[in-house]
Structures are given as structure tokens and as C-alpha cells.
Amino acid sequence: REVNLGMTLAAPTIGAPALEMHGIRKAFPGVVALDGVELVVQAGEVHVLLGENGAGKSTLMKVLSGSVSRDAGEIEVFGSRVGLATPRAARDAGIAIIHQELALVPEMSVAENIFLGRAPSRFGLLDQARMALESTALLARLGATIVPDTLVGSLSIAQQQLVEIARALSLDARIVIMDEPTSALTEREAERLFDVIRGLTARGTAVIYISHRLDEIFAIGNRITVLRDGRNVATRDVLAADRRALVRLMADRDVEASVPVSVLRTIGRPMLRVERLSRGHVLHDVSFSVHAGEIVGFAGLLGARRTEVARALFGLEPFDTGTIFVDEQRREIRSPRDAIAAGIGFVTEDRKREGLVLERSVRDNIVLPILGSLSRFGFVNQVLENKTATNAVRDRRIRTSSVRQLARNLSGGNQQKVVLAKWLATGARVLLLDEPTRGVDVGAKQEIYQLIEALVAQGVAIVLMSSELPEVLALSDRVLVMRAGRIAGEFVRADATAERVMACAVGL
């Protein structure tokens, strides 16, 4: 049954304008994020918003969802002009958003997160039974079997994404914004989401869909609007759109949309060797090595425990048994401090929560792990600090107004480059990259791929964890397949095909 604990909204007429945004402008210190953007979305369509990171997509949706105030422009929802000054006002107008960066409360349960701020009550008390029932029904629509009283903080990123989607569905909104909703989902979960989207649009709901994955855009979208540098570039029907033309519109340059095939490399001495790493029921006798100038990719389905390996190696999660060698020397790694001292850097899959200090500047984030080497007698050498950050911004092509700009105000792709720059500043010889291109646009992906290639050419050893199998296959010299916390198979580049890797991942 349908769940709607909010206000009752009139059923939309399919094909009528659901949303009209005219002349939307928004500026942050040093950056004009939106410069007169126009967007018209019809009821019953999936309208794709496309553009590089920093093009203004997420800011435009934050304006629409009431979390960011616009400086100028008008918004109409089903013919009525609306202010949308707060998220509550947007919700009352029938607008729901599924955030790219999850907006959940880790210390609360799944059910409490789904109905946060509008929980049902009975006789003046919180109706836990109803919340659990409604949450189970919503998650079932997504093919998920998450227990409603589970703490959100204990869930994987993919499971949290499903909770975020369920919360938006619970609003029964007339306009649903989906910002990179499949970024942490498996192929099966994504297909289930597409079925949900088709059901929504069949009822006249308008869906605004933001994604960098061109395949899914063409599978689910009806029309595409391209933004670049905070301005409209074009609107196209999906059936008449050309993929390469869209990439050129996004980047204003020719960009190869596929993952590049890495060149053959000169492999050096072992830089990281892991022997029989185990942790309870999570990791089981994980053993592997990575050499200087080599990329070893980890593949596997949801729940394979790839991320847990990286977090254990960086000292973020304990392990029961196992031995770690870095540059052929045994190292005791029980904390991130130990890992950094051993020459290991970790680009986490959740850059906003674990990779960056969002309220600090680009400079502060880049030099954070090396402040000790920039200080003398307790005072930081600001000249050297600025020089280090400025060089990193130049070398990593980080688009920012200055090294003093807050990390929060950068696009997702540029935030990821700051995280990479931070670890490169430490001189790390081993890099653990967990979903390094998650939520990153086509152009920024290419720059990250080029950076990875440059690093391995310099002798850095890279461990790559990615849910995008084409990325793993194209970049890796060897592919390790994980299943249920174990390494289920290993393939050299010549033998690593999608079919073989997937068969190993599912146990065939």
C-alpha cells in the first residue's frame, strides 16, 4: 500500500508542466554556482540533469529542495509560484529529494530516519509498530530486506542509499529529485530502482534525475538538460541525443567517455604484502601483495567486504590476526597514524564524512597530514604551507577560486582531487583507493585516471576498490575477486574478463 504521512496532494496531469524554474541565480563567496538557469520539467517524465561536477546541478536541486536560498529567479510548481525558503516548504509543495551525499542520522534506526520529523504517534506516544510496518513496506518496494530497527550507522553505504530512497518515497511527492541515486547500488538494486521510477512516472510524478552514468541515463530518461559553469547549454530528447555530443556539451571539449585501457607497466619490488588478515565473521585469511608501479583491483558484489580490507589496512577497523609488510618491512598498523607513518594513504569511499574537513579551506585539508613537517617550535610555516597547497592545486588541476576556499563549496570531483592531493603530499608509497570516482563526472574521471597512471609510473603501489567493473578491469594489472570476506579468485590482466570476474564473484 502507498505510504503518505504528509499532506494530500492532487494527482498531477501527465504531460503538464510540473516545474518551471526561471532565471535562477546563486553565488557563493568567490563562485557563481548558478547564473540564470532555466529548467522546465513535465509531469510523468524523467528529466535528466547532466553536467560536469561544478556545473551547478546539485546547487540547483538544493535551491529546489529548500536547503539553499536563491539570490534571484522564480519557481512554479504545477502553475503556482512558490518560495521554497525551507525544506519543509519544499516538502509541503510536493517535492522530495534523494541526496547524493546521504543525509541520514547514524545513531537513529532505519524507521526513525525514514520518518524523521514526521513520525506517527498513538495516544501521544511514538507509534513504533506503525513505523516499522510502513518502513518494511517501503523497503520491500526497493527489493530490500533491511530490519527497520537497525541503526543506520551500522549499514553499508549501499544500504544507507536504499534507506534514503525509501524516505523520499514515503512522502508520495509529485516531484522527486534523485541525485546520483545508484552510485552505491549493485546492478540488481539499480534495476529495482528503475522499476520504482517507472511506477512513479506512470502515476504522473515528475522525476529529476542526476547521474554521470550515460548508460542508465539512456535507459531511464525522457529528456536531458545539460548545464555547464552554472548556465544552460542545451535540452534534448533522450531518443535524439548522441552520447559523444552530450559529453562535448558538458565539457566544451572532446572527452573519451569510456574508461581508458592502461598501458603495460614496469613492475617493481613488493610495496605492500598482506598475509592472512582476518576479523571475526567479516574477513577471512585475506592475503595479497602489490608491487611498486602496479595497480591491484578488488572486485566483488555488495557485501563482498572490499571496503573492510582497506579500512583494516589503514588502521580504521581492528583485525584479529594477520601480518602487514610495507616496502618489505613488517609494520604494526593499529591506527591511521601508524598507516601514515608506514607510507600508506587512504582515499575513503565517503569523502565528505571521512576524507575532508568541509568547514576548513582547501589549503588546510591538503596540509593536514603533514602539519608536523611544516612546523617548528609549535608554529606552522605559513609560507611553506601556502606553497605546498598552491602547488598541489596546480598539479592536481583542482578548480577553486583560491587555496582559502572552503572545501564544502567545491564540486564533488574537485573535493576528490583535494583528498588525493592530501595523501600525495605525505609522499605515500601505497595508496588505497576506495571508489575513487564515485559521484564524479566524466571529465573529472578522466583527470583522476590520468593522475592514477602518473602515480604508478612513478612507482606508487595502488590498491583499487571499485563497484564499477569496467573501471577495475581497465585500470588493474591484476584483479582480486572477493566474496563474503574472502579472496575467491585472482586474474591477471589478460584473463580478467567481465564474465570470468562476475562468475567468480557469485561463486560459479
Short mmCIF file of C-alpha atoms in Angstrom, two decimals:
data_model
loop_
_atom_site.label_atom_id
_atom_site.label_comp_id
_atom_site.label_asym_id
_atom_site.label_seq_id
_atom_site.Cartn_x
_atom_site.Cartn_y
_atom_site.Cartn_z
CA ARG A 1 0.00 0.00 0.00
CA GLU A 2 1.06 3.57 -0.57
CA VAL A 3 2.54 5.45 2.36
CA ASN A 4 1.80 9.13 2.87
CA LEU A 5 2.02 10.64 6.32
CA GLY A 6 2.09 14.20 5.00
CA MET A 7 -0.45 16.37 3.24
CA THR A 8 -2.66 15.04 0.44
CA LEU A 9 -1.70 16.43 -2.95
CA ALA A 10 -3.78 16.47 -6.11
CA ALA A 11 -2.84 13.88 -8.73
CA PRO A 12 -0.74 15.55 -11.46
CA THR A 13 -1.79 15.55 -15.10
CA ILE A 14 0.75 13.68 -17.22
CA GLY A 15 2.43 15.99 -19.73
CA ALA A 16 1.55 19.22 -17.91
CA PRO A 17 4.38 21.41 -16.62
CA ALA A 18 5.22 20.12 -13.16
CA LEU A 19 8.09 22.51 -12.52
CA GLU A 20 9.27 25.77 -14.05
CA MET A 21 12.46 27.44 -12.85
CA HIS A 22 13.34 30.77 -14.47
CA GLY A 23 16.44 32.94 -14.09
CA ILE A 24 17.78 31.06 -11.05
CA ARG A 25 20.94 32.63 -9.70
CA LYS A 26 23.06 31.64 -6.72
CA ALA A 27 26.53 32.85 -5.75
CA PHE A 28 28.86 31.64 -3.00
CA PRO A 29 32.00 33.51 -1.89
CA GLY A 30 34.25 33.57 -4.94
CA VAL A 31 31.99 31.34 -7.05
CA VAL A 32 28.84 31.91 -9.13
CA ALA A 33 27.20 28.50 -8.92
CA LEU A 34 24.06 29.33 -10.92
CA ASP A 35 23.80 32.11 -13.47
CA GLY A 36 20.26 32.49 -14.80
CA VAL A 37 19.38 28.79 -15.09
CA GLU A 38 16.12 27.77 -16.81
CA LEU A 39 14.53 24.36 -16.24
CA VAL A 40 11.08 23.06 -17.23
CA VAL A 41 10.04 19.56 -16.16
CA GLN A 42 6.81 17.83 -17.19
CA ALA A 43 4.63 15.58 -15.07
CA GLY A 44 5.23 11.91 -15.79
CA GLU A 45 8.73 12.32 -17.21
CA VAL A 46 12.25 11.50 -16.06
CA HIS A 47 14.18 14.69 -16.74
CA VAL A 48 17.91 14.11 -16.59
CA LEU A 49 20.18 16.89 -15.37
CA LEU A 50 23.63 16.43 -16.87
CA GLY A 51 26.89 18.28 -16.41
CA GLU A 52 30.39 18.07 -15.00
CA ASN A 53 30.96 18.42 -11.28
CA GLY A 54 30.78 22.14 -10.59
CA ALA A 55 28.26 22.72 -13.39
CA GLY A 56 25.60 23.66 -10.84
CA LYS A 57 23.36 20.58 -10.83
CA SER A 58 23.42 19.86 -7.10
CA THR A 59 23.14 23.56 -6.20
CA LEU A 60 20.07 23.91 -8.43
CA MET A 61 18.47 20.93 -6.70
CA LYS A 62 19.33 22.34 -3.27
CA VAL A 63 17.51 25.52 -4.27
CA LEU A 64 14.52 23.44 -5.38
CA SER A 65 14.52 21.38 -2.18
CA GLY A 66 14.68 24.47 0.05
CA SER A 67 18.08 23.79 1.61
CA VAL A 68 19.77 26.68 -0.23
CA SER A 69 18.17 30.08 -0.83
CA ARG A 70 18.36 31.54 -4.35
CA ASP A 71 19.63 35.05 -4.98
CA ALA A 72 17.27 35.64 -7.91
CA GLY A 73 14.72 33.84 -10.06
CA GLU A 74 11.21 32.41 -9.90
CA ILE A 75 9.89 28.89 -9.32
CA GLU A 76 6.46 27.50 -10.19
CA VAL A 77 5.19 24.09 -9.12
CA PHE A 78 2.16 22.93 -11.11
CA GLY A 79 1.35 26.52 -12.05
CA SER A 80 1.66 28.03 -8.57
CA ARG A 81 4.55 30.31 -7.68
CA VAL A 82 6.39 29.05 -4.60
CA GLY A 83 9.03 30.48 -2.30
CA LEU A 84 10.69 27.24 -1.12
CA ALA A 85 12.54 29.07 1.66
CA THR A 86 12.91 25.91 3.76
CA PRO A 87 12.99 22.13 3.25
CA ARG A 88 9.59 21.99 4.99
CA ALA A 89 8.15 24.41 2.41
CA ALA A 90 9.50 22.25 -0.41
CA ARG A 91 8.05 19.12 1.15
CA ASP A 92 4.66 20.79 1.54
CA ALA A 93 4.83 21.73 -2.16
CA GLY A 94 5.22 18.04 -3.00
CA ILE A 95 8.99 17.98 -3.57
CA ALA A 96 11.25 15.24 -2.22
CA ILE A 97 14.99 14.81 -2.71
CA ILE A 98 17.29 11.79 -2.55
CA HIS A 99 20.68 13.25 -1.76
CA GLN A 100 23.94 12.16 -3.39
CA GLU A 101 25.69 12.60 -0.05
CA LEU A 102 23.46 10.75 2.38
CA ALA A 103 21.51 12.92 4.84
CA LEU A 104 20.84 10.29 7.48
CA VAL A 105 21.32 10.21 11.26
CA PRO A 106 23.69 7.29 12.01
CA GLU A 107 22.60 6.99 15.68
CA MET A 108 18.93 6.52 14.76
CA SER A 109 17.16 3.45 13.39
CA VAL A 110 16.15 2.86 9.79
CA ALA A 111 12.47 3.51 10.60
CA GLU A 112 13.27 6.68 12.57
CA ASN A 113 15.31 8.02 9.66
CA ILE A 114 12.61 7.27 7.11
CA PHE A 115 10.00 9.20 9.13
CA LEU A 116 12.34 11.79 10.66
CA GLY A 117 10.44 14.94 11.60
CA ARG A 118 7.00 13.45 10.88
CA ALA A 119 6.87 10.27 12.93
CA PRO A 120 3.33 8.90 13.58
CA SER A 121 2.03 8.80 17.13
CA ARG A 122 -0.62 6.87 19.02
CA PHE A 123 -2.14 8.12 22.25
CA GLY A 124 0.60 10.73 22.43
CA LEU A 125 3.39 8.17 22.07
CA LEU A 126 5.62 7.36 19.14
CA ASP A 127 3.96 4.60 17.10
CA GLN A 128 6.97 2.33 16.65
CA ALA A 129 4.88 -0.54 15.31
CA ARG A 130 3.41 1.54 12.51
CA MET A 131 6.80 3.00 11.62
CA ALA A 132 8.28 -0.50 11.39
CA LEU A 133 5.38 -1.73 9.25
CA GLU A 134 5.49 1.23 6.88
CA SER A 135 9.31 1.10 6.64
CA THR A 136 9.25 -2.59 5.79
CA ALA A 137 6.69 -1.95 3.03
CA LEU A 138 8.71 0.90 1.56
CA LEU A 139 11.97 -1.05 1.58
CA ALA A 140 10.22 -4.05 0.05
CA ARG A 141 9.31 -1.86 -2.94
CA LEU A 142 13.04 -1.48 -3.45
CA GLY A 143 13.73 -5.18 -3.01
CA ALA A 144 15.50 -4.55 0.31
CA THR A 145 15.14 -6.67 3.46
CA ILE A 146 16.70 -4.29 5.98
CA VAL A 147 15.32 -4.66 9.51
CA PRO A 148 13.57 -1.35 10.48
CA ASP A 149 15.08 -1.13 13.98
CA THR A 150 18.67 -1.47 12.69
CA LEU A 151 20.88 1.53 13.43
CA VAL A 152 21.68 3.34 10.18
CA GLY A 153 25.30 3.79 11.21
CA SER A 154 25.81 0.03 11.08
CA LEU A 155 24.62 -0.24 7.46
CA SER A 156 26.81 -0.22 4.36
CA ILE A 157 26.78 2.82 2.08
CA ALA A 158 24.60 0.94 -0.43
CA GLN A 159 22.06 0.03 2.26
CA GLN A 160 22.02 3.61 3.52
CA GLN A 161 21.29 4.74 -0.03
CA LEU A 162 18.24 2.46 -0.10
CA VAL A 163 17.04 3.96 3.20
CA GLU A 164 17.42 7.44 1.70
CA ILE A 165 15.34 6.39 -1.31
CA ALA A 166 12.68 4.84 0.92
CA ARG A 167 12.40 8.09 2.88
CA ALA A 168 11.76 10.06 -0.30
CA LEU A 169 9.19 7.54 -1.47
CA SER A 170 7.37 7.80 1.85
CA LEU A 171 6.49 11.42 1.05
CA ASP A 172 4.48 10.34 -2.01
CA ALA A 173 5.75 13.52 -3.65
CA ARG A 174 4.73 14.94 -7.04
CA ILE A 175 8.31 15.93 -7.86
CA VAL A 176 11.15 13.60 -6.84
CA ILE A 177 14.80 14.65 -7.17
CA MET A 178 17.33 11.83 -7.43
CA ASP A 179 20.95 12.97 -7.16
CA GLU A 180 23.23 10.06 -8.15
CA PRO A 181 20.83 7.50 -6.61
CA THR A 182 22.64 4.43 -7.99
CA SER A 183 26.18 5.48 -7.06
CA ALA A 184 26.40 2.85 -4.31
CA LEU A 185 23.90 0.29 -5.66
CA THR A 186 24.50 -3.04 -7.30
CA GLU A 187 23.18 -3.68 -10.80
CA ARG A 188 20.21 -5.61 -9.43
CA GLU A 189 19.39 -2.85 -6.91
CA ALA A 190 19.65 -0.25 -9.66
CA GLU A 191 17.23 -2.20 -11.87
CA ARG A 192 14.79 -2.38 -8.98
CA LEU A 193 15.08 1.37 -8.54
CA PHE A 194 14.36 1.88 -12.24
CA ASP A 195 11.17 -0.16 -11.83
CA VAL A 196 10.16 2.11 -8.95
CA ILE A 197 10.86 5.18 -11.08
CA ARG A 198 8.72 3.83 -13.92
CA GLY A 199 5.91 3.25 -11.46
CA LEU A 200 6.18 6.82 -10.17
CA THR A 201 6.13 8.42 -13.61
CA ALA A 202 3.20 6.25 -14.70
CA ARG A 203 1.23 7.97 -11.91
CA GLY A 204 2.28 11.40 -13.19
CA THR A 205 5.15 12.05 -10.78
CA ALA A 206 7.97 14.13 -12.25
CA VAL A 207 11.44 12.73 -11.60
CA ILE A 208 14.57 14.90 -11.88
CA TYR A 209 17.48 12.50 -12.28
CA ILE A 210 21.14 13.45 -11.86
CA SER A 211 23.75 10.91 -12.92
CA HIS A 212 27.12 10.69 -14.66
CA ARG A 213 26.43 7.18 -15.92
CA LEU A 214 25.36 7.59 -19.51
CA ASP A 215 24.05 4.02 -19.85
CA GLU A 216 21.45 4.46 -17.12
CA ILE A 217 20.51 7.92 -18.39
CA PHE A 218 19.56 6.43 -21.74
CA ALA A 219 17.80 3.53 -20.02
CA ILE A 220 15.52 5.60 -17.80
CA GLY A 221 15.45 9.21 -19.08
CA ASN A 222 12.97 11.06 -21.31
CA ARG A 223 14.65 14.45 -21.70
CA ILE A 224 18.10 15.80 -20.82
CA THR A 225 19.13 19.30 -19.79
CA VAL A 226 22.87 19.99 -19.85
CA LEU A 227 24.45 22.56 -17.51
CA ARG A 228 27.94 23.96 -17.78
CA ASP A 229 29.52 26.54 -15.46
CA GLY A 230 26.16 27.35 -13.89
CA ARG A 231 24.39 28.02 -17.19
CA ASN A 232 22.04 26.15 -19.52
CA VAL A 233 23.74 24.62 -22.54
CA ALA A 234 21.02 22.51 -24.18
CA THR A 235 17.88 20.41 -23.68
CA ARG A 236 17.48 17.24 -25.73
CA ASP A 237 15.07 14.34 -26.05
CA VAL A 238 16.89 11.21 -24.94
CA LEU A 239 15.93 9.31 -28.12
CA ALA A 240 17.52 12.03 -30.27
CA ALA A 241 20.62 12.53 -28.12
CA ASP A 242 24.12 11.45 -29.12
CA ARG A 243 26.40 10.35 -26.32
CA ARG A 244 29.59 11.94 -27.57
CA ALA A 245 27.75 15.14 -28.38
CA LEU A 246 26.45 15.25 -24.80
CA VAL A 247 29.95 14.79 -23.42
CA ARG A 248 31.19 17.65 -25.61
CA LEU A 249 28.31 19.84 -24.40
CA MET A 250 29.16 19.05 -20.79
CA ALA A 251 32.88 19.68 -21.05
CA ASP A 252 33.07 22.02 -24.04
CA ARG A 253 35.78 19.67 -25.30
CA ASP A 254 36.14 16.13 -26.62
CA VAL A 255 36.37 13.67 -23.74
CA GLU A 256 36.64 9.92 -24.10
CA ALA A 257 33.60 8.68 -22.20
CA SER A 258 34.87 5.16 -21.56
CA VAL A 259 37.49 4.04 -19.07
CA PRO A 260 40.95 4.16 -20.69
CA VAL A 261 42.88 0.94 -21.02
CA SER A 262 46.07 1.20 -19.01
CA VAL A 263 49.41 0.75 -20.71
CA LEU A 264 51.76 -2.09 -19.80
CA ARG A 265 53.81 -1.12 -16.78
CA THR A 266 57.20 -1.87 -15.32
CA ILE A 267 56.51 -3.64 -12.04
CA GLY A 268 59.00 -3.14 -9.21
CA ARG A 269 59.58 -4.64 -5.76
CA PRO A 270 56.75 -5.56 -3.36
CA MET A 271 55.45 -2.43 -1.63
CA LEU A 272 52.54 -3.96 0.27
CA ARG A 273 52.19 -7.57 1.36
CA VAL A 274 49.26 -8.79 3.45
CA GLU A 275 49.23 -12.24 4.98
CA ARG A 276 46.14 -13.97 6.39
CA LEU A 277 44.25 -10.87 7.50
CA SER A 278 41.18 -11.97 9.48
CA ARG A 279 38.50 -10.31 11.57
CA GLY A 280 35.64 -12.23 13.16
CA HIS A 281 32.98 -13.10 10.59
CA VAL A 282 33.98 -10.17 8.38
CA LEU A 283 37.39 -11.03 6.85
CA HIS A 284 38.84 -14.50 6.36
CA ASP A 285 42.52 -15.16 5.60
CA VAL A 286 42.90 -12.28 3.14
CA SER A 287 46.37 -12.47 1.55
CA PHE A 288 47.74 -10.48 -1.37
CA SER A 289 50.62 -8.27 -2.50
CA VAL A 290 51.03 -5.10 -4.55
CA HIS A 291 54.28 -4.06 -6.20
CA ALA A 292 55.73 -0.67 -6.99
CA GLY A 293 54.18 0.62 -10.21
CA GLU A 294 51.28 -1.83 -10.06
CA ILE A 295 47.50 -1.49 -9.66
CA VAL A 296 45.71 -4.38 -7.98
CA GLY A 297 41.95 -4.07 -8.31
CA PHE A 298 39.40 -5.55 -5.93
CA ALA A 299 36.09 -6.59 -7.47
CA GLY A 300 33.02 -8.15 -5.88
CA LEU A 301 29.31 -7.77 -5.28
CA LEU A 302 27.63 -5.88 -2.45
CA GLY A 303 28.73 -7.37 0.86
CA ALA A 304 31.99 -8.78 -0.52
CA ARG A 305 33.90 -6.77 2.17
CA ARG A 306 36.29 -4.89 -0.11
CA THR A 307 36.00 -1.69 1.90
CA GLU A 308 36.63 -3.58 5.14
CA VAL A 309 40.02 -4.70 3.80
CA ALA A 310 41.05 -1.11 3.07
CA ARG A 311 39.84 0.15 6.45
CA ALA A 312 41.74 -2.59 8.27
CA LEU A 313 44.94 -1.82 6.36
CA PHE A 314 44.63 1.86 7.27
CA GLY A 315 44.02 1.15 10.94
CA LEU A 316 40.41 2.36 10.96
CA GLU A 317 38.98 -1.04 11.91
CA PRO A 318 40.68 -3.67 14.07
CA PHE A 319 41.64 -7.11 12.82
CA ASP A 320 42.17 -10.26 14.86
CA THR A 321 45.08 -11.85 13.02
CA GLY A 322 47.30 -11.04 10.08
CA THR A 323 50.63 -9.56 9.11
CA ILE A 324 51.28 -6.42 7.04
CA PHE A 325 54.55 -5.65 5.27
CA VAL A 326 55.24 -2.24 3.68
CA ASP A 327 58.32 -2.00 1.48
CA GLU A 328 59.33 -5.45 2.74
CA GLN A 329 59.30 -4.36 6.39
CA ARG A 330 56.77 -5.70 8.88
CA ARG A 331 54.57 -2.92 10.25
CA GLU A 332 52.17 -2.87 13.18
CA ILE A 333 49.16 -0.88 11.98
CA ARG A 334 46.53 -0.29 14.64
CA SER A 335 45.60 3.31 13.81
CA PRO A 336 45.64 5.74 10.87
CA ARG A 337 48.72 7.34 12.45
CA ASP A 338 50.54 4.02 12.12
CA ALA A 339 49.42 3.67 8.49
CA ILE A 340 50.54 7.17 7.55
CA ALA A 341 53.91 6.59 9.22
CA ALA A 342 54.26 3.40 7.17
CA GLY A 343 53.67 5.32 3.94
CA ILE A 344 50.03 4.36 3.31
CA GLY A 345 47.33 6.79 2.15
CA PHE A 346 43.60 6.05 2.04
CA VAL A 347 41.04 7.71 -0.24
CA THR A 348 37.82 6.68 1.50
CA GLU A 349 34.57 6.00 -0.34
CA ASP A 350 32.80 8.63 1.81
CA ARG A 351 34.84 11.74 1.12
CA LYS A 352 32.57 14.21 2.92
CA ARG A 353 32.42 12.35 6.21
CA GLU A 354 35.87 10.82 6.34
CA GLY A 355 38.04 12.34 3.62
CA LEU A 356 37.66 16.07 4.22
CA VAL A 357 37.13 18.69 6.90
CA LEU A 358 34.40 20.51 5.00
CA GLU A 359 34.47 23.70 7.07
CA ARG A 360 38.19 24.18 6.53
CA SER A 361 39.94 25.52 3.46
CA VAL A 362 41.45 23.64 0.56
CA ARG A 363 44.88 24.54 1.95
CA ASP A 364 44.08 23.24 5.44
CA ASN A 365 42.83 19.94 4.06
CA ILE A 366 45.86 19.37 1.82
CA VAL A 367 48.45 20.01 4.53
CA LEU A 368 46.55 18.37 7.40
CA PRO A 369 48.56 15.10 7.48
CA ILE A 370 51.92 16.90 7.19
CA LEU A 371 51.48 19.79 9.62
CA GLY A 372 54.25 18.38 11.79
CA SER A 373 56.78 18.66 8.97
CA LEU A 374 55.65 22.24 8.26
CA SER A 375 56.02 23.36 11.88
CA ARG A 376 58.88 24.44 14.08
CA PHE A 377 58.68 25.11 17.80
CA GLY A 378 54.91 24.68 17.59
CA PHE A 379 54.40 27.27 14.83
CA VAL A 380 53.34 26.44 11.27
CA ASN A 381 55.47 27.88 8.48
CA GLN A 382 52.66 29.64 6.59
CA VAL A 383 54.82 30.42 3.57
CA LEU A 384 55.65 26.74 3.11
CA GLU A 385 52.04 25.79 3.89
CA ASN A 386 50.71 28.09 1.15
CA LYS A 387 53.35 26.93 -1.31
CA THR A 388 52.55 23.26 -0.71
CA ALA A 389 48.83 23.82 -1.19
CA THR A 390 49.25 26.08 -4.23
CA ASN A 391 51.48 23.55 -5.96
CA ALA A 392 49.03 20.75 -5.21
CA VAL A 393 46.10 22.75 -6.62
CA ARG A 394 48.09 23.40 -9.79
CA ASP A 395 49.43 19.87 -10.21
CA ARG A 396 46.12 18.13 -9.49
CA ARG A 397 44.05 20.62 -11.53
CA ILE A 398 41.79 21.47 -8.61
CA ARG A 399 39.27 24.10 -9.70
CA THR A 400 38.98 26.59 -6.85
CA SER A 401 38.95 30.37 -6.52
CA SER A 402 41.89 30.14 -4.11
CA VAL A 403 43.52 27.78 -1.61
CA ARG A 404 41.47 29.60 1.05
CA GLN A 405 38.12 28.48 -0.39
CA LEU A 406 36.17 26.14 1.90
CA ALA A 407 36.21 22.51 0.85
CA ARG A 408 32.43 22.43 1.31
CA ASN A 409 31.97 24.82 -1.63
CA LEU A 410 33.90 22.69 -4.14
CA SER A 411 32.23 20.32 -6.58
CA GLY A 412 32.39 16.59 -5.84
CA GLY A 413 35.13 15.97 -8.39
CA ASN A 414 37.31 18.74 -7.03
CA GLN A 415 36.73 17.57 -3.47
CA GLN A 416 38.01 14.16 -4.52
CA LYS A 417 41.12 15.73 -6.03
CA VAL A 418 41.77 17.52 -2.74
CA VAL A 419 41.62 14.17 -0.92
CA LEU A 420 44.11 12.70 -3.40
CA ALA A 421 46.36 15.76 -3.08
CA LYS A 422 46.33 15.40 0.71
CA TRP A 423 47.76 11.89 0.60
CA LEU A 424 50.21 12.66 -2.18
CA ALA A 425 51.58 15.48 -0.02
CA THR A 426 52.59 12.85 2.55
CA GLY A 427 54.73 11.07 -0.02
CA ALA A 428 52.65 7.89 0.38
CA ARG A 429 54.16 4.88 -1.40
CA VAL A 430 50.97 2.82 -1.13
CA LEU A 431 47.55 4.28 -1.96
CA LEU A 432 44.27 2.59 -1.05
CA LEU A 433 41.60 3.97 -3.40
CA ASP A 434 38.06 3.04 -2.36
CA GLU A 435 35.55 4.12 -5.05
CA PRO A 436 37.85 6.96 -6.23
CA THR A 437 35.43 8.11 -8.97
CA ARG A 438 32.14 7.69 -7.10
CA GLY A 439 29.84 10.61 -7.90
CA VAL A 440 32.43 12.15 -10.22
CA ASP A 441 31.62 13.46 -13.71
CA VAL A 442 33.11 12.24 -16.98
CA GLY A 443 35.75 14.96 -17.29
CA ALA A 444 36.90 14.68 -13.66
CA LYS A 445 37.04 10.89 -14.00
CA GLN A 446 39.48 11.22 -16.88
CA GLU A 447 41.68 13.54 -14.83
CA ILE A 448 41.66 11.09 -11.91
CA TYR A 449 42.53 8.21 -14.26
CA GLN A 450 45.41 10.25 -15.67
CA LEU A 451 46.60 11.02 -12.14
CA ILE A 452 46.48 7.33 -11.20
CA GLU A 453 48.51 6.43 -14.29
CA ALA A 454 51.08 9.12 -13.47
CA LEU A 455 51.41 7.83 -9.91
CA VAL A 456 52.03 4.21 -10.86
CA ALA A 457 54.54 5.40 -13.44
CA GLN A 458 56.39 7.00 -10.50
CA GLY A 459 56.42 3.68 -8.63
CA VAL A 460 53.44 4.14 -6.32
CA ALA A 461 51.59 0.90 -5.50
CA ILE A 462 47.81 1.24 -5.77
CA VAL A 463 45.03 -0.90 -4.33
CA LEU A 464 41.81 -0.06 -6.19
CA MET A 465 38.37 -0.92 -4.80
CA SER A 466 35.54 -0.07 -7.17
CA SER A 467 31.95 -1.18 -7.76
CA GLU A 468 32.36 -0.24 -11.45
CA LEU A 469 33.68 -3.43 -13.02
CA PRO A 470 34.79 -1.76 -16.30
CA GLU A 471 36.94 0.59 -14.20
CA VAL A 472 38.58 -2.28 -12.33
CA LEU A 473 39.20 -4.30 -15.49
CA ALA A 474 40.64 -1.39 -17.45
CA LEU A 475 42.96 0.02 -14.78
CA SER A 476 44.21 -3.08 -12.98
CA ASP A 477 47.27 -5.21 -13.66
CA ARG A 478 45.72 -7.93 -11.51
CA VAL A 479 42.14 -8.36 -10.29
CA LEU A 480 41.27 -9.98 -6.97
CA VAL A 481 37.65 -11.06 -6.59
CA MET A 482 36.17 -11.00 -3.08
CA ARG A 483 33.15 -12.93 -1.91
CA ALA A 484 31.84 -12.88 1.66
CA GLY A 485 35.10 -11.56 3.11
CA ARG A 486 37.40 -13.96 1.27
CA ILE A 487 39.51 -13.66 -1.85
CA ALA A 488 37.66 -16.03 -4.16
CA GLY A 489 39.88 -15.66 -7.20
CA GLU A 490 42.73 -13.81 -8.86
CA PHE A 491 43.10 -12.88 -12.54
CA VAL A 492 45.97 -11.33 -14.46
CA ARG A 493 45.05 -8.60 -16.91
CA ALA A 494 44.88 -10.90 -19.94
CA ASP A 495 42.47 -13.30 -18.22
CA ALA A 496 40.31 -10.75 -16.40
CA THR A 497 37.09 -10.59 -18.40
CA ALA A 498 33.76 -9.31 -17.07
CA GLU A 499 32.23 -12.78 -17.45
CA ARG A 500 35.00 -14.54 -15.52
CA VAL A 501 35.12 -11.98 -12.75
CA MET A 502 31.34 -11.97 -12.26
CA ALA A 503 31.19 -15.77 -12.30
CA CYS A 504 33.82 -15.84 -9.56
CA ALA A 505 32.01 -13.12 -7.59
CA VAL A 506 28.77 -15.13 -7.46
CA GLY A 507 30.50 -18.44 -6.83
CA LEU A 508 30.09 -20.14 -10.21
#
